[in-house]
mmCIF file of C-alpha atoms in Angstrom:
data_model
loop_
_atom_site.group_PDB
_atom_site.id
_atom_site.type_symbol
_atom_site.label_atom_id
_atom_site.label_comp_id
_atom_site.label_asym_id
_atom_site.label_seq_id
_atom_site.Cartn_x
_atom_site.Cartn_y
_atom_site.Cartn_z
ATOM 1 C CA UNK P 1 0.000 0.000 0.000
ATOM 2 C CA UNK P 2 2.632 2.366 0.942
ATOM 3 C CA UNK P 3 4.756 1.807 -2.812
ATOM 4 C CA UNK P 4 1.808 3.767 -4.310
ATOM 5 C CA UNK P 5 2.402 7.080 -2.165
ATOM 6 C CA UNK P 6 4.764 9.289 -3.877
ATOM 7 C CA UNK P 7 7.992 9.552 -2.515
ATOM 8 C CA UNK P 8 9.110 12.855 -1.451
ATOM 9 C CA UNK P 9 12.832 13.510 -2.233
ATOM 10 C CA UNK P 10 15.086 15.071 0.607
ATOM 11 C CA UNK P 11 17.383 17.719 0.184
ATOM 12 C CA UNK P 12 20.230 18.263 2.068
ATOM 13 C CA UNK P 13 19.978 20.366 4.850
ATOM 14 C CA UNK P 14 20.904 24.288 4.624
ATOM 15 C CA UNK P 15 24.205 24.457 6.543
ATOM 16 C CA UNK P 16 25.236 21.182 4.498
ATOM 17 C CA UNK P 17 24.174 23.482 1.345
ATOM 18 C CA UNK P 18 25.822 26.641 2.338
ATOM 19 C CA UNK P 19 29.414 24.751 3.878
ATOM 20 C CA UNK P 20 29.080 23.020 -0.311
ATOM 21 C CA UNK P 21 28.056 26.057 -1.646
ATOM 22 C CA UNK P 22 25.029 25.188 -2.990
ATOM 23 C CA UNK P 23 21.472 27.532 -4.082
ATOM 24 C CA UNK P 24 19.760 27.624 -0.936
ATOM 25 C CA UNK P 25 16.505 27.116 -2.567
ATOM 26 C CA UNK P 26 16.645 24.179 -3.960
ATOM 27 C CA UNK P 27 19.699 23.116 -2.160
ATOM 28 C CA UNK P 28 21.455 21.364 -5.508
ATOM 29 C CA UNK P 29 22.449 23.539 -8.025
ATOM 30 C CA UNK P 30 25.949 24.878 -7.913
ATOM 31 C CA UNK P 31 26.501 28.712 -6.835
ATOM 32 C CA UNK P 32 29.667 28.963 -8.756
ATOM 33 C CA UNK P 33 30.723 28.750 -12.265
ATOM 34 C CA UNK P 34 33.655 26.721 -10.870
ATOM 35 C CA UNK P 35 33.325 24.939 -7.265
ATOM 36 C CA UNK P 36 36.700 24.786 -6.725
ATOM 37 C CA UNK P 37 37.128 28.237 -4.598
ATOM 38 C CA UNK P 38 40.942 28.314 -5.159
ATOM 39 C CA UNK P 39 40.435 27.850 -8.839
ATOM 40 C CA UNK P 40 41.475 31.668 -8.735
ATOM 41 C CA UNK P 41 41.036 32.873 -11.924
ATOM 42 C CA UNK P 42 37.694 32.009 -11.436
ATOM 43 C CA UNK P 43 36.739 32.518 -8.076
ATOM 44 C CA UNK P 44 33.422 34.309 -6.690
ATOM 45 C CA UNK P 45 32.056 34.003 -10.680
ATOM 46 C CA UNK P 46 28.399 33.381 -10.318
ATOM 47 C CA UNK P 47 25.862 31.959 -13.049
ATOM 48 C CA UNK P 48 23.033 34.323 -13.472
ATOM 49 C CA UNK P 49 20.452 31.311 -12.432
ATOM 50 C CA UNK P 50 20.241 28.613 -10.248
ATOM 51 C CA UNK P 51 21.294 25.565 -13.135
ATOM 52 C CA UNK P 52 18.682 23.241 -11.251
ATOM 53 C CA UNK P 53 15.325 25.300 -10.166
ATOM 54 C CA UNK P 54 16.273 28.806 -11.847
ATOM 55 C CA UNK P 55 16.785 30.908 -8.837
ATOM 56 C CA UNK P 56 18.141 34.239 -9.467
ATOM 57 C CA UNK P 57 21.453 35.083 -8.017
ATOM 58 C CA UNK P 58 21.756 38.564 -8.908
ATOM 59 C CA UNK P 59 18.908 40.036 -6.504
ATOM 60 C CA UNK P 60 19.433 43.600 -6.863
ATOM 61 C CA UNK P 61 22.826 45.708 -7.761
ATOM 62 C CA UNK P 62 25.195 45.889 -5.220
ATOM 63 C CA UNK P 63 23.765 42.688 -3.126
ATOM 64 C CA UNK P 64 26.868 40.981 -2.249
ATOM 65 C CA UNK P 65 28.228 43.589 -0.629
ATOM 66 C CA UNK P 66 26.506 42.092 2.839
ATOM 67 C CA UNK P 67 29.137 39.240 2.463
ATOM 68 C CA UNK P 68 31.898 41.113 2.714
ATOM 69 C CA UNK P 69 30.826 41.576 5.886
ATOM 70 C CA UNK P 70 29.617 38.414 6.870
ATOM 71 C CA UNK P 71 33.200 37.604 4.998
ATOM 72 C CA UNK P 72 35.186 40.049 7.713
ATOM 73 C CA UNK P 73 33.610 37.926 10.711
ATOM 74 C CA UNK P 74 34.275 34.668 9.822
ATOM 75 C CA UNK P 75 37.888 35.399 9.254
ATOM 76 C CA UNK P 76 37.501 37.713 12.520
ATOM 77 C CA UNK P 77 35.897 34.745 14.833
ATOM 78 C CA UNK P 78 38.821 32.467 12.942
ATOM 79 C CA UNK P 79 41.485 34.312 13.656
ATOM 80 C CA UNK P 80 40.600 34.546 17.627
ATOM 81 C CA UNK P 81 40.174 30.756 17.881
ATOM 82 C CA UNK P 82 43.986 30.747 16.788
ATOM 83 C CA UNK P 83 45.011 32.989 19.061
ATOM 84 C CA UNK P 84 42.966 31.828 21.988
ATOM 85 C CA UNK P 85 44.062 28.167 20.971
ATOM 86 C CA UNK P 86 48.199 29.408 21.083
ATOM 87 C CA UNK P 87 47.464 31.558 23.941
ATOM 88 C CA UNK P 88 46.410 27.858 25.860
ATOM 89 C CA UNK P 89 49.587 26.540 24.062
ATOM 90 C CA UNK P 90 51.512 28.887 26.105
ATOM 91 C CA UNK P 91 52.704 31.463 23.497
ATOM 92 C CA UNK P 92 52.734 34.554 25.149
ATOM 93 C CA UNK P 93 54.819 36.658 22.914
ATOM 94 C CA UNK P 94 52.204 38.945 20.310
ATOM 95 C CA UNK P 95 54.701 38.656 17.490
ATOM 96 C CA UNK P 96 54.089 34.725 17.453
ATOM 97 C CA UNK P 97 50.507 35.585 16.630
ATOM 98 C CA UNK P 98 51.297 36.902 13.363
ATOM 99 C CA UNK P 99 52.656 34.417 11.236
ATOM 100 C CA UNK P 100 49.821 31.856 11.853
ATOM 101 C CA UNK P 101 46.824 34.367 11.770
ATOM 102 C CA UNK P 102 48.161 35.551 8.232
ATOM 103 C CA UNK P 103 48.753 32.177 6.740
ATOM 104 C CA UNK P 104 45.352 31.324 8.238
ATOM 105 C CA UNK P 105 43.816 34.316 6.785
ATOM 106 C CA UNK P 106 45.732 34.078 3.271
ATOM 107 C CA UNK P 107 44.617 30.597 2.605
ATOM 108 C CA UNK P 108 41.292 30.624 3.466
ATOM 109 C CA UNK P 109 40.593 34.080 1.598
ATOM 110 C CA UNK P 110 39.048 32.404 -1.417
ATOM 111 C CA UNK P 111 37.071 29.287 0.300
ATOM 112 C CA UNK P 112 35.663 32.475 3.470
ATOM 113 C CA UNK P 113 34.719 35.171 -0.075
ATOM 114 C CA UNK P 114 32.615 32.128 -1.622
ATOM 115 C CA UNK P 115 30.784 31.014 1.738
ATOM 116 C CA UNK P 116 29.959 34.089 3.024
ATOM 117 C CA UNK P 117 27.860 34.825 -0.144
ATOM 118 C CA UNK P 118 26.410 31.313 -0.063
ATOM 119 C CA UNK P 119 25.439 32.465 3.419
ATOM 120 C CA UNK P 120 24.019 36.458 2.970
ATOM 121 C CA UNK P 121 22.178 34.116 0.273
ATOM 122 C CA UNK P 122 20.918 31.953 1.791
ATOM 123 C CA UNK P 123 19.630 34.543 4.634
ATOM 124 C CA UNK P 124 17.038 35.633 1.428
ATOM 125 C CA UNK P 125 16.196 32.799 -0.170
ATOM 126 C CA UNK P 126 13.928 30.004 1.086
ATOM 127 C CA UNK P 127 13.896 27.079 0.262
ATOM 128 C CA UNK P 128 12.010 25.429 -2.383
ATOM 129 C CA UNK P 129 8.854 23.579 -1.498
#
């Protein structure tokens, strides 16, 4: 009796979208051109559309500029863990700080510019039902 109900297909939940960088509606289509964030050439390059459920990206002029800050606190709440994580180590001198932070920073530039737009996204657009 039950193989004649129609099944209802699950998507992935949002955070597992957002952390993949996936369209928050529909949760499957890419966000990027190229999903490889350190593809850098290409990185932050958007499609107009959602490729799966035709979602528009481009909400208004000027809309990703929220990211950048959502962009400046992840890298913010980052680089304290590091430092409050060393601190515990017991490195005391501030100059040790600097090295680590950077390199942290530096390397997850491109991965931090791509999620924080799948995540001032995601904050208006809901999902497909």
């Amino acid at each position: 009796m039950s193989e004649n109900l129609p099944t209802k297909q699950k998507r992935p939940p949002l955070l597992k979208a957002i952390l993949f960088l996936k369209c928050p509606r529909c949760r499957k289509g890419n966000l990027f051109l190229n999903q490889n964030p350190y593809a850098l050439k290409s990185v932050g390059e958007m499609p107009p559309t959602c490729p799966n459920c035709d979602q528009d990206y481009v909400i208004e002029p000027g809309f990703y500029f929220g990211a950048a800050m959502i962009s400046y606190a992840l890298q913010i709440v980052a680089a304290t863990l590091i430092g409050i994580s060393m601190y515990f180590a017991g490195i005391r001198k501030a100059n040790h700080y600097i090295i680590p932070i950077g390199a942290l920073i530096l390397i997850s530039s491109p991965y931090v510019l791509c999620l924080s737009r799948a995540i001032w996204l995601s904050i208006f657009v809901r999902k497909q039902e």
